[in-house]
Amino acid sequence: MIFDAIVVGLGAMGSATLYQLAKQTPNVLGLDQFAPPHTLGSTHGDTRITRQAIGEGAHFVPLALRSYDIWRELEQRTGEELLTITGGLFIGQEHSPVQMHNKPGWLSTTIRAAEQFGIAHRLLDHAALRREFPQFRYRPDDIGYYEEEAGFLKPERCISVQLEQARQYGASVRTNERMVAFDATKTGITVRTEQGVYQTRKLILTTGSWITESLRHTPYQELLTVYRQVLYWFAIEGNYTQYTPDKLPVFILSERDLYGFPAVGGPAGGLKIATETYAHATSPQVVDRTVSEAETRRMYEEHIAPNFVGVGPACVKSVVCLYTMTPNGDFIIDQHPDHPDVLLASACSGHGFKHSAAVGQILAELTLQNRTGFSIEPFQLGHSR
Ligand SMILES: Cc1cc2nc3c(=O)[nH]c(=O)nc-3n(C[C@H](O)[C@H](O)[C@H](O)COP(=O)(O)OP(=O)(O)OC[C@H]3O[C@@H](n4cnc5c(N)ncnc54)[C@H](O)[C@@H]3O)c2cc1C
């Protein structure tokens, strides 16, 4: 049997791709070394921020908007809530050169993208910030951008729902089966796993932080860098009702590399807040997946206490997660440099989840139609340096 396509890696990008492929042909196979959703890659921790005016670049806006439509389509098909609108509050200094996700001028790009695409938003001055959102400690030159339709996605549920839908359309899904090699020739592609051998016309590699292995021995082997990140849930010591989604939207403090979510786990569930660290490169094979008490204390002292009101030092929960970064913060969606029938996607750089549904559509279109209506030139391998 020869598959039309095999997707290796069924995390955020792979599950979306398999779903989009299966809508067009049941003759597709998805493989993962673990059983997604799992906690060893980049797609766990309960929630992911989504927003529409994308500060990482206006070229991402069509992906974000299309993804909103796909999440809503999936919700209608399944009755599951995947996307929760809370509004989004983004705080910073408008013309700051500080980088976020390897992109300078994040807040001003956000505001420009909102104006360009007509995305509902309002700007808040310092006084309005203090009045409307007393949960934060502000700097004198802070301004706020509030986006009406921002909110959060449930990443684990998004993966499960898309894999389940793909199965219902007839796709085969094999988990706990690792691809060890592939061999691409002019007549087709052979995929070898620890359990078997499969033939396919097209291969899609959506292997997250493991994708560096597929770029070995190519000019792009140094392109991607994997960084360990930690998500924390700190105890709310203030008035809990100030932190629920009706009072607190998802938030990003762009100058301070901090982001977080309203309290959705009840009074004892804590407030999920994270920073971003790029000090040491790592890999999924060797990364330290434990979070030490010293690290948690440092997070509280350096990031939580100076910036939040009513959030205490007790840590309710923490998890380690992986960023796979390109140098310029864009994604990679391209053919493998040595094999035109092998597509690869590294859509992370710390901000990929919100776009994952559309990335799945793009990969399915490239696989089955050899073209896509989305502009993906910025995501070619050569552009990401
Ligand atoms: C802490 C953190 C916070 C984030 N916050 C946000 C946010 O708020 N908003 C947002 O939009 N984005 C956010 N992101 C980014 C987003 O989560 C990622 O862009 C996205 O999850 C990447 O998905 P992926 O499919 O590339 O990787 P993964 O979901 O890790 O999937 C890769 C899969 O490939 C499998 N695999 C690898 N090698 C093989 C092999 N040889 N054989 C078989 N299977 C294999 C793995 O087991 C894994 O299941 C965040 C990321 C992190 C880490």
Tab-separated table of C-alpha atoms and ligand atoms in Angstrom:
chain	number	residue	atom	x	y	z
A	1	MET	CA	0.000	0.000	0.000
A	2	ILE	CA	1.250	3.489	-0.839
A	3	PHE	CA	-0.064	6.404	1.239
A	4	ASP	CA	-0.790	9.770	-0.385
A	5	ALA	CA	0.984	11.351	2.586
A	6	ILE	CA	2.562	10.446	5.912
A	7	VAL	CA	2.757	13.037	8.688
A	8	VAL	CA	5.515	12.403	11.221
A	9	GLY	CA	4.977	14.257	14.503
A	10	LEU	CA	1.380	14.716	15.697
A	11	GLY	CA	1.720	17.701	18.014
A	12	ALA	CA	0.179	21.093	17.250
A	13	MET	CA	1.267	21.241	13.607
A	14	GLY	CA	1.036	17.561	12.737
A	15	SER	CA	-2.441	16.975	14.183
A	16	ALA	CA	-3.708	20.039	12.284
A	17	THR	CA	-2.066	18.781	9.083
A	18	LEU	CA	-3.462	15.270	9.413
A	19	TYR	CA	-6.966	16.685	9.994
A	20	GLN	CA	-6.720	18.905	6.894
A	21	LEU	CA	-5.308	16.080	4.764
A	22	ALA	CA	-7.929	13.588	5.924
A	23	LYS	CA	-10.707	15.972	4.875
A	24	GLN	CA	-9.416	15.501	1.328
A	25	THR	CA	-8.241	11.866	1.308
A	26	PRO	CA	-8.448	9.029	3.830
A	27	ASN	CA	-5.234	7.536	2.422
A	28	VAL	CA	-2.979	9.272	4.950
A	29	LEU	CA	-1.006	8.090	7.967
A	30	GLY	CA	0.034	10.016	11.063
A	31	LEU	CA	2.907	8.767	13.231
A	32	ASP	CA	4.202	9.924	16.588
A	33	GLN	CA	6.931	8.574	18.844
A	34	PHE	CA	4.701	9.253	21.873
A	35	ALA	CA	0.921	9.452	22.337
A	36	PRO	CA	-0.100	13.106	21.762
A	37	PRO	CA	-1.042	15.189	23.559
A	38	HIS	CA	1.965	14.635	25.817
A	39	THR	CA	4.273	16.765	27.953
A	40	LEU	CA	7.643	16.169	26.270
A	41	GLY	CA	7.462	18.662	23.368
A	42	SER	CA	6.080	22.167	22.888
A	43	THR	CA	2.316	21.757	23.185
A	44	HIS	CA	1.252	21.308	26.794
A	45	GLY	CA	0.402	23.425	29.831
A	46	ASP	CA	-3.396	23.857	29.467
A	47	THR	CA	-3.552	27.172	27.597
A	48	ARG	CA	-2.009	29.176	24.726
A	49	ILE	CA	-2.629	32.842	23.995
A	50	THR	CA	-4.244	33.660	20.694
A	51	ARG	CA	-4.538	37.132	19.185
A	52	GLN	CA	-5.188	38.607	15.766
A	53	ALA	CA	-2.948	41.669	15.293
A	54	ILE	CA	0.363	39.880	15.306
A	55	GLY	CA	3.318	41.830	16.705
A	56	GLU	CA	5.740	39.296	15.252
A	57	GLY	CA	4.777	40.640	11.792
A	58	ALA	CA	1.675	41.493	9.760
A	59	HIS	CA	2.424	38.517	7.487
A	60	PHE	CA	1.163	36.275	10.317
A	61	VAL	CA	-2.263	37.918	10.511
A	62	PRO	CA	-3.931	35.833	7.735
A	63	LEU	CA	-2.752	32.659	9.501
A	64	ALA	CA	-4.168	33.757	12.840
A	65	LEU	CA	-7.508	34.798	11.312
A	66	ARG	CA	-7.868	31.572	9.335
A	67	SER	CA	-7.037	29.578	12.471
A	68	TYR	CA	-9.883	31.285	14.367
A	69	ASP	CA	-12.257	30.032	11.659
A	70	ILE	CA	-10.908	26.485	11.860
A	71	TRP	CA	-11.138	26.375	15.675
A	72	ARG	CA	-14.759	27.519	15.431
A	73	GLU	CA	-15.462	24.905	12.724
A	74	LEU	CA	-13.972	22.203	14.964
A	75	GLU	CA	-16.026	23.427	17.923
A	76	GLN	CA	-19.194	23.207	15.854
A	77	ARG	CA	-18.364	19.712	14.632
A	78	THR	CA	-17.487	18.353	18.068
A	79	GLY	CA	-19.296	20.493	20.656
A	80	GLU	CA	-15.959	21.060	22.456
A	81	GLU	CA	-14.835	24.512	23.597
A	82	LEU	CA	-11.348	25.065	22.196
A	83	LEU	CA	-11.155	28.867	21.984
A	84	THR	CA	-12.150	31.177	24.863
A	85	ILE	CA	-12.350	34.903	24.179
A	86	THR	CA	-11.146	36.927	27.167
A	87	GLY	CA	-9.764	40.000	25.403
A	88	GLY	CA	-6.023	40.591	25.384
A	89	LEU	CA	-4.085	43.334	27.206
A	90	PHE	CA	-0.615	44.021	25.864
A	91	ILE	CA	1.461	46.430	27.919
A	92	GLY	CA	4.724	48.082	26.955
A	93	GLN	CA	6.407	51.101	25.470
A	94	GLU	CA	5.233	51.784	21.977
A	95	HIS	CA	8.534	52.451	20.226
A	96	SER	CA	10.729	50.183	22.287
A	97	PRO	CA	13.472	48.302	20.410
A	98	VAL	CA	13.284	45.408	22.917
A	99	GLN	CA	12.866	42.086	21.118
A	100	MET	CA	10.079	39.637	21.696
A	101	HIS	CA	10.251	36.248	19.936
A	102	ASN	CA	13.333	37.627	18.178
A	103	LYS	CA	11.248	40.539	16.786
A	104	PRO	CA	11.949	44.177	17.700
A	105	GLY	CA	9.160	46.785	18.070
A	106	TRP	CA	6.543	44.175	18.986
A	107	LEU	CA	3.918	46.555	20.395
A	108	SER	CA	4.139	49.092	17.579
A	109	THR	CA	3.915	46.275	14.995
A	110	THR	CA	0.829	44.990	16.843
A	111	ILE	CA	-0.854	48.400	16.710
A	112	ARG	CA	-0.004	48.856	13.007
A	113	ALA	CA	-1.293	45.374	12.149
A	114	ALA	CA	-4.560	46.086	13.997
A	115	GLU	CA	-5.024	49.292	12.020
A	116	GLN	CA	-4.100	47.629	8.708
A	117	PHE	CA	-6.473	44.670	9.148
A	118	GLY	CA	-9.288	46.510	10.949
A	119	ILE	CA	-8.914	44.414	14.107
A	120	ALA	CA	-11.046	45.737	16.971
A	121	HIS	CA	-8.835	47.306	19.630
A	122	ARG	CA	-8.389	50.316	21.841
A	123	LEU	CA	-5.324	52.043	23.265
A	124	LEU	CA	-5.034	52.814	26.980
A	125	ASP	CA	-2.854	55.502	28.518
A	126	HIS	CA	-1.157	55.084	31.866
A	127	ALA	CA	-4.131	56.396	33.867
A	128	ALA	CA	-6.592	54.126	32.062
A	129	LEU	CA	-4.325	51.120	32.619
A	130	ARG	CA	-4.177	51.744	36.361
A	131	ARG	CA	-7.912	52.312	36.574
A	132	GLU	CA	-9.075	49.350	34.474
A	133	PHE	CA	-6.401	46.775	35.288
A	134	PRO	CA	-5.111	47.237	38.857
A	135	GLN	CA	-3.638	43.698	38.825
A	136	PHE	CA	-0.316	45.006	37.407
A	137	ARG	CA	2.478	47.303	38.620
A	138	TYR	CA	3.122	49.786	35.831
A	139	ARG	CA	6.142	51.720	34.626
A	140	PRO	CA	5.669	55.456	34.011
A	141	ASP	CA	5.909	55.172	30.217
A	142	ASP	CA	3.722	52.059	29.856
A	143	ILE	CA	0.856	52.171	27.392
A	144	GLY	CA	-1.748	49.477	26.785
A	145	TYR	CA	-3.221	47.878	23.665
A	146	TYR	CA	-6.458	46.001	24.290
A	147	GLU	CA	-7.691	43.556	21.641
A	148	GLU	CA	-11.328	42.514	21.901
A	149	GLU	CA	-11.088	39.075	20.255
A	150	ALA	CA	-7.875	37.820	21.859
A	151	GLY	CA	-8.120	34.893	24.242
A	152	PHE	CA	-6.761	31.446	24.844
A	153	LEU	CA	-6.814	28.025	23.224
A	154	LYS	CA	-6.666	24.640	24.943
A	155	PRO	CA	-3.699	23.061	23.151
A	156	GLU	CA	-4.107	19.494	24.377
A	157	ARG	CA	-7.796	19.471	23.425
A	158	CYS	CA	-7.024	20.981	20.007
A	159	ILE	CA	-4.597	18.120	19.288
A	160	SER	CA	-6.995	15.422	20.504
A	161	VAL	CA	-9.953	16.814	18.596
A	162	GLN	CA	-8.021	17.132	15.322
A	163	LEU	CA	-6.613	13.602	15.602
A	164	GLU	CA	-10.059	12.245	16.387
A	165	GLN	CA	-11.573	14.102	13.434
A	166	ALA	CA	-8.780	12.845	11.156
A	167	ARG	CA	-9.560	9.287	12.277
A	168	GLN	CA	-13.241	9.837	11.569
A	169	TYR	CA	-12.383	10.941	8.023
A	170	GLY	CA	-10.478	7.661	7.616
A	171	ALA	CA	-6.865	8.598	8.389
A	172	SER	CA	-4.635	6.013	10.105
A	173	VAL	CA	-2.953	7.147	13.320
A	174	ARG	CA	-0.104	5.225	14.902
A	175	THR	CA	1.266	6.449	18.233
A	176	ASN	CA	4.263	5.297	20.286
A	177	GLU	CA	5.985	4.604	16.967
A	178	ARG	CA	9.148	6.575	16.232
A	179	MET	CA	10.391	7.277	12.725
A	180	VAL	CA	14.054	6.285	12.630
A	181	ALA	CA	14.782	7.175	8.982
A	182	PHE	CA	13.266	7.984	5.627
A	183	ASP	CA	14.559	7.325	2.168
A	184	ALA	CA	13.267	9.541	-0.652
A	185	THR	CA	13.781	8.563	-4.284
A	186	LYS	CA	12.156	9.742	-7.528
A	187	THR	CA	9.613	6.909	-7.314
A	188	GLY	CA	8.464	7.456	-3.732
A	189	ILE	CA	9.416	7.681	-0.102
A	190	THR	CA	10.073	4.881	2.370
A	191	VAL	CA	9.540	5.692	6.050
A	192	ARG	CA	11.145	3.364	8.588
A	193	THR	CA	9.922	3.298	12.149
A	194	GLU	CA	10.920	1.163	15.115
A	195	GLN	CA	7.950	-1.069	14.269
A	196	GLY	CA	7.576	-1.074	10.494
A	197	VAL	CA	8.192	0.259	6.998
A	198	TYR	CA	5.706	2.439	5.080
A	199	GLN	CA	5.572	3.752	1.502
A	200	THR	CA	4.240	7.199	0.646
A	201	ARG	CA	4.147	9.753	-2.152
A	202	LYS	CA	4.673	12.721	0.175
A	203	LEU	CA	6.172	13.042	3.641
A	204	ILE	CA	5.537	15.886	6.083
A	205	LEU	CA	7.873	16.358	9.025
A	206	THR	CA	6.241	18.254	11.885
A	207	THR	CA	8.568	16.939	14.537
A	208	GLY	CA	8.803	20.073	16.712
A	209	SER	CA	12.078	20.342	18.632
A	210	TRP	CA	13.235	17.048	17.136
A	211	ILE	CA	13.224	18.563	13.620
A	212	THR	CA	16.877	19.568	13.939
A	213	GLU	CA	17.686	15.884	13.294
A	214	SER	CA	16.104	16.136	9.827
A	215	LEU	CA	18.225	19.158	8.910
A	216	ARG	CA	21.509	17.494	9.859
A	217	HIS	CA	24.023	17.403	6.981
A	218	THR	CA	22.190	20.240	5.179
A	219	PRO	CA	23.229	23.922	5.005
A	220	TYR	CA	20.506	24.608	7.613
A	221	GLN	CA	21.731	22.314	10.369
A	222	GLU	CA	22.569	25.268	12.634
A	223	LEU	CA	19.415	27.253	11.812
A	224	LEU	CA	17.191	26.194	14.693
A	225	THR	CA	17.924	26.478	18.401
A	226	VAL	CA	15.939	24.766	21.131
A	227	TYR	CA	15.455	26.547	24.480
A	228	ARG	CA	14.009	25.291	27.754
A	229	GLN	CA	11.049	27.349	29.042
A	230	VAL	CA	9.095	27.049	32.284
A	231	LEU	CA	5.394	27.710	32.836
A	232	TYR	CA	4.401	28.621	36.416
A	233	TRP	CA	1.101	28.849	38.245
A	234	PHE	CA	1.512	31.125	41.295
A	235	ALA	CA	-1.027	31.342	44.111
A	236	ILE	CA	-3.437	34.266	44.116
A	237	GLU	CA	-3.278	36.023	47.498
A	238	GLY	CA	-5.397	39.006	46.536
A	239	ASN	CA	-9.105	39.109	45.760
A	240	TYR	CA	-9.603	36.086	43.480
A	241	THR	CA	-12.501	37.699	41.622
A	242	GLN	CA	-10.043	40.306	40.246
A	243	TYR	CA	-8.213	37.545	38.323
A	244	THR	CA	-11.048	35.651	36.632
A	245	PRO	CA	-11.583	36.097	32.862
A	246	ASP	CA	-14.356	38.685	33.286
A	247	LYS	CA	-11.831	41.012	35.019
A	248	LEU	CA	-8.456	39.897	33.664
A	249	PRO	CA	-7.793	39.211	29.972
A	250	VAL	CA	-4.812	37.254	28.651
A	251	PHE	CA	-1.837	39.578	28.959
A	252	ILE	CA	1.644	40.235	27.562
A	253	LEU	CA	4.143	42.636	29.155
A	254	SER	CA	6.336	42.929	26.104
A	255	GLU	CA	9.248	44.904	27.609
A	256	ARG	CA	9.438	42.532	30.539
A	257	ASP	CA	9.175	39.282	28.568
A	258	LEU	CA	6.179	38.200	30.634
A	259	TYR	CA	2.820	36.806	29.635
A	260	GLY	CA	-0.044	35.056	31.309
A	261	PHE	CA	-3.653	34.084	31.600
A	262	PRO	CA	-6.629	34.819	33.801
A	263	ALA	CA	-7.360	32.315	36.571
A	264	VAL	CA	-9.330	29.453	35.046
A	265	GLY	CA	-8.591	26.714	37.578
A	266	GLY	CA	-10.628	28.015	40.533
A	267	PRO	CA	-9.307	29.887	43.617
A	268	ALA	CA	-6.651	27.218	44.313
A	269	GLY	CA	-5.562	26.851	40.673
A	270	GLY	CA	-3.205	29.845	40.666
A	271	LEU	CA	-2.366	32.369	37.972
A	272	LYS	CA	-0.375	31.043	35.025
A	273	ILE	CA	2.517	33.398	34.274
A	274	ALA	CA	5.690	32.743	32.315
A	275	THR	CA	8.785	34.509	31.118
A	276	GLU	CA	11.043	33.564	28.212
A	277	THR	CA	14.664	32.486	28.541
A	278	TYR	CA	17.272	32.142	25.849
A	279	ALA	CA	20.400	31.707	27.960
A	280	HIS	CA	21.278	28.094	27.136
A	281	ALA	CA	20.507	26.043	24.060
A	282	THR	CA	19.302	22.507	24.727
A	283	SER	CA	17.630	19.574	22.978
A	284	PRO	CA	14.591	17.408	23.744
A	285	GLN	CA	16.937	14.520	24.494
A	286	VAL	CA	18.958	16.216	27.253
A	287	VAL	CA	16.740	19.016	28.613
A	288	ASP	CA	16.223	19.132	32.388
A	289	ARG	CA	12.465	18.655	32.827
A	290	THR	CA	12.441	19.365	36.553
A	291	VAL	CA	11.921	22.842	38.019
A	292	SER	CA	13.983	23.569	41.117
A	293	GLU	CA	12.836	25.513	44.174
A	294	ALA	CA	15.631	28.029	43.575
A	295	GLU	CA	14.428	28.608	40.019
A	296	THR	CA	10.852	29.115	41.202
A	297	ARG	CA	11.990	31.554	43.914
A	298	ARG	CA	14.014	33.518	41.347
A	299	MET	CA	10.979	33.698	39.051
A	300	TYR	CA	8.894	35.090	41.897
A	301	GLU	CA	11.469	37.609	43.096
A	302	GLU	CA	12.617	38.870	39.698
A	303	HIS	CA	9.413	38.718	37.671
A	304	ILE	CA	6.265	38.205	39.743
A	305	ALA	CA	6.721	40.461	42.783
A	306	PRO	CA	7.878	43.522	40.772
A	307	ASN	CA	5.090	43.308	38.200
A	308	PHE	CA	1.925	41.867	39.780
A	309	VAL	CA	-0.364	42.853	42.648
A	310	GLY	CA	-1.897	40.108	44.788
A	311	VAL	CA	0.128	37.170	43.454
A	312	GLY	CA	1.997	35.275	46.171
A	313	PRO	CA	5.270	33.298	46.213
A	314	ALA	CA	3.638	29.873	46.584
A	315	CYS	CA	3.890	27.942	43.346
A	316	VAL	CA	0.880	25.732	42.626
A	317	LYS	CA	2.361	24.020	39.568
A	318	SER	CA	5.202	24.332	37.038
A	319	VAL	CA	6.100	22.547	33.814
A	320	VAL	CA	9.004	22.600	31.375
A	321	CYS	CA	8.270	23.166	27.689
A	322	LEU	CA	10.465	23.698	24.602
A	323	TYR	CA	10.825	26.615	22.184
A	324	THR	CA	12.387	25.910	18.785
A	325	MET	CA	13.621	29.276	17.530
A	326	THR	CA	14.632	30.590	14.118
A	327	PRO	CA	17.070	33.526	14.225
A	328	ASN	CA	14.432	36.017	12.996
A	329	GLY	CA	11.419	34.607	14.868
A	330	ASP	CA	9.577	33.492	11.721
A	331	PHE	CA	8.492	29.936	10.978
A	332	ILE	CA	9.846	27.419	8.503
A	333	ILE	CA	7.362	25.892	6.071
A	334	ASP	CA	9.298	24.553	3.125
A	335	GLN	CA	10.522	21.577	1.145
A	336	HIS	CA	13.382	19.617	2.653
A	337	PRO	CA	16.573	21.050	1.082
A	338	ASP	CA	17.488	17.663	-0.423
A	339	HIS	CA	14.055	16.127	-1.093
A	340	PRO	CA	11.262	18.097	-2.853
A	341	ASP	CA	8.563	15.582	-1.847
A	342	VAL	CA	9.403	15.995	1.833
A	343	LEU	CA	7.891	19.072	3.482
A	344	LEU	CA	8.975	20.320	6.848
A	345	ALA	CA	7.428	22.770	9.248
A	346	SER	CA	8.952	24.331	12.320
A	347	ALA	CA	6.230	26.729	13.371
A	348	CYS	CA	7.265	27.649	16.871
A	349	SER	CA	9.664	30.515	17.653
A	350	GLY	CA	7.600	30.767	20.853
A	351	HIS	CA	4.375	31.908	19.182
A	352	GLY	CA	3.196	29.173	16.816
A	353	PHE	CA	0.193	27.584	18.438
A	354	LYS	CA	-2.344	30.250	17.491
A	355	HIS	CA	-1.408	29.714	13.829
A	356	SER	CA	-1.270	25.924	13.921
A	357	ALA	CA	-4.703	25.259	12.422
A	358	ALA	CA	-3.829	27.357	9.354
A	359	VAL	CA	-0.335	25.846	9.141
A	360	GLY	CA	-2.075	22.470	8.893
A	361	GLN	CA	-4.176	23.758	6.015
A	362	ILE	CA	-1.097	25.164	4.245
A	363	LEU	CA	0.812	21.888	4.575
A	364	ALA	CA	-2.168	19.881	3.336
A	365	GLU	CA	-2.574	22.187	0.337
A	366	LEU	CA	1.132	22.030	-0.517
A	367	THR	CA	1.017	18.241	-0.213
A	368	LEU	CA	-2.079	17.514	-2.260
A	369	GLN	CA	-2.311	20.540	-4.587
A	370	ASN	CA	1.348	21.647	-4.721
A	371	ARG	CA	0.291	25.223	-3.947
A	372	THR	CA	-1.376	27.335	-1.278
A	373	GLY	CA	-3.237	30.616	-1.338
A	374	PHE	CA	-1.327	31.786	1.762
A	375	SER	CA	1.803	33.857	1.353
A	376	ILE	CA	4.565	31.613	2.671
A	377	GLU	CA	7.676	33.211	1.156
A	378	PRO	CA	8.754	34.541	4.584
A	379	PHE	CA	8.763	30.943	5.823
A	380	GLN	CA	11.213	29.562	3.264
A	381	LEU	CA	14.382	28.105	4.766
A	382	GLY	CA	16.575	30.787	3.200
A	383	HIS	CA	14.493	33.630	4.725
A	384	SER	CA	14.739	32.534	8.332
A	385	ARG	CA	18.399	33.313	8.980
B	1	LIG	C1	6.163	27.473	27.202
B	1	LIG	C2	5.542	27.717	25.867
B	1	LIG	C3	4.553	28.684	25.755
B	1	LIG	C4	3.982	28.965	24.518
B	1	LIG	N1	2.982	29.899	24.447
B	1	LIG	C5	2.365	30.128	23.272
B	1	LIG	C6	1.238	30.980	23.224
B	1	LIG	O1	0.777	31.500	24.255
B	1	LIG	N2	0.647	31.193	22.023
B	1	LIG	C7	1.097	30.594	20.881
B	1	LIG	O2	0.520	30.841	19.823
B	1	LIG	N3	2.164	29.751	20.909
B	1	LIG	C8	2.795	29.499	22.067
B	1	LIG	N4	3.843	28.621	22.132
B	1	LIG	C9	4.334	27.992	20.891
B	1	LIG	C10	3.530	26.788	20.497
B	1	LIG	O3	3.150	26.041	21.617
B	1	LIG	C11	4.380	25.962	19.501
B	1	LIG	O4	4.567	26.768	18.356
B	1	LIG	C12	3.717	24.680	19.078
B	1	LIG	O5	3.240	23.977	20.187
B	1	LIG	C13	4.724	23.819	18.293
B	1	LIG	O6	4.083	22.632	17.892
B	1	LIG	P1	4.847	21.510	17.059
B	1	LIG	O7	3.795	20.678	16.435
B	1	LIG	O8	5.874	22.137	16.178
B	1	LIG	O9	5.674	20.664	18.151
B	1	LIG	P2	5.157	19.523	19.146
B	1	LIG	O10	3.773	19.813	19.582
B	1	LIG	O11	6.213	19.335	20.168
B	1	LIG	O12	5.050	18.231	18.233
B	1	LIG	C14	6.141	17.541	17.697
B	1	LIG	C15	5.775	16.068	17.727
B	1	LIG	O13	6.690	15.341	16.914
B	1	LIG	C16	6.895	14.071	17.522
B	1	LIG	N5	8.128	13.494	16.973
B	1	LIG	C17	9.356	14.059	16.983
B	1	LIG	N6	10.251	13.253	16.368
B	1	LIG	C18	9.581	12.150	15.966
B	1	LIG	C19	9.963	10.955	15.279
B	1	LIG	N7	11.219	10.737	14.881
B	1	LIG	N8	9.011	10.023	15.030
B	1	LIG	C20	7.715	10.225	15.417
B	1	LIG	N9	7.306	11.334	16.079
B	1	LIG	C21	8.216	12.308	16.346
B	1	LIG	C22	6.955	14.419	19.003
B	1	LIG	O14	6.738	13.297	19.824
B	1	LIG	C23	5.856	15.473	19.118
B	1	LIG	O15	4.607	14.880	19.474
B	1	LIG	C24	4.421	28.284	23.360
B	1	LIG	C25	5.400	27.292	23.467
B	1	LIG	C26	5.941	26.980	24.713
B	1	LIG	C27	6.980	25.911	24.826
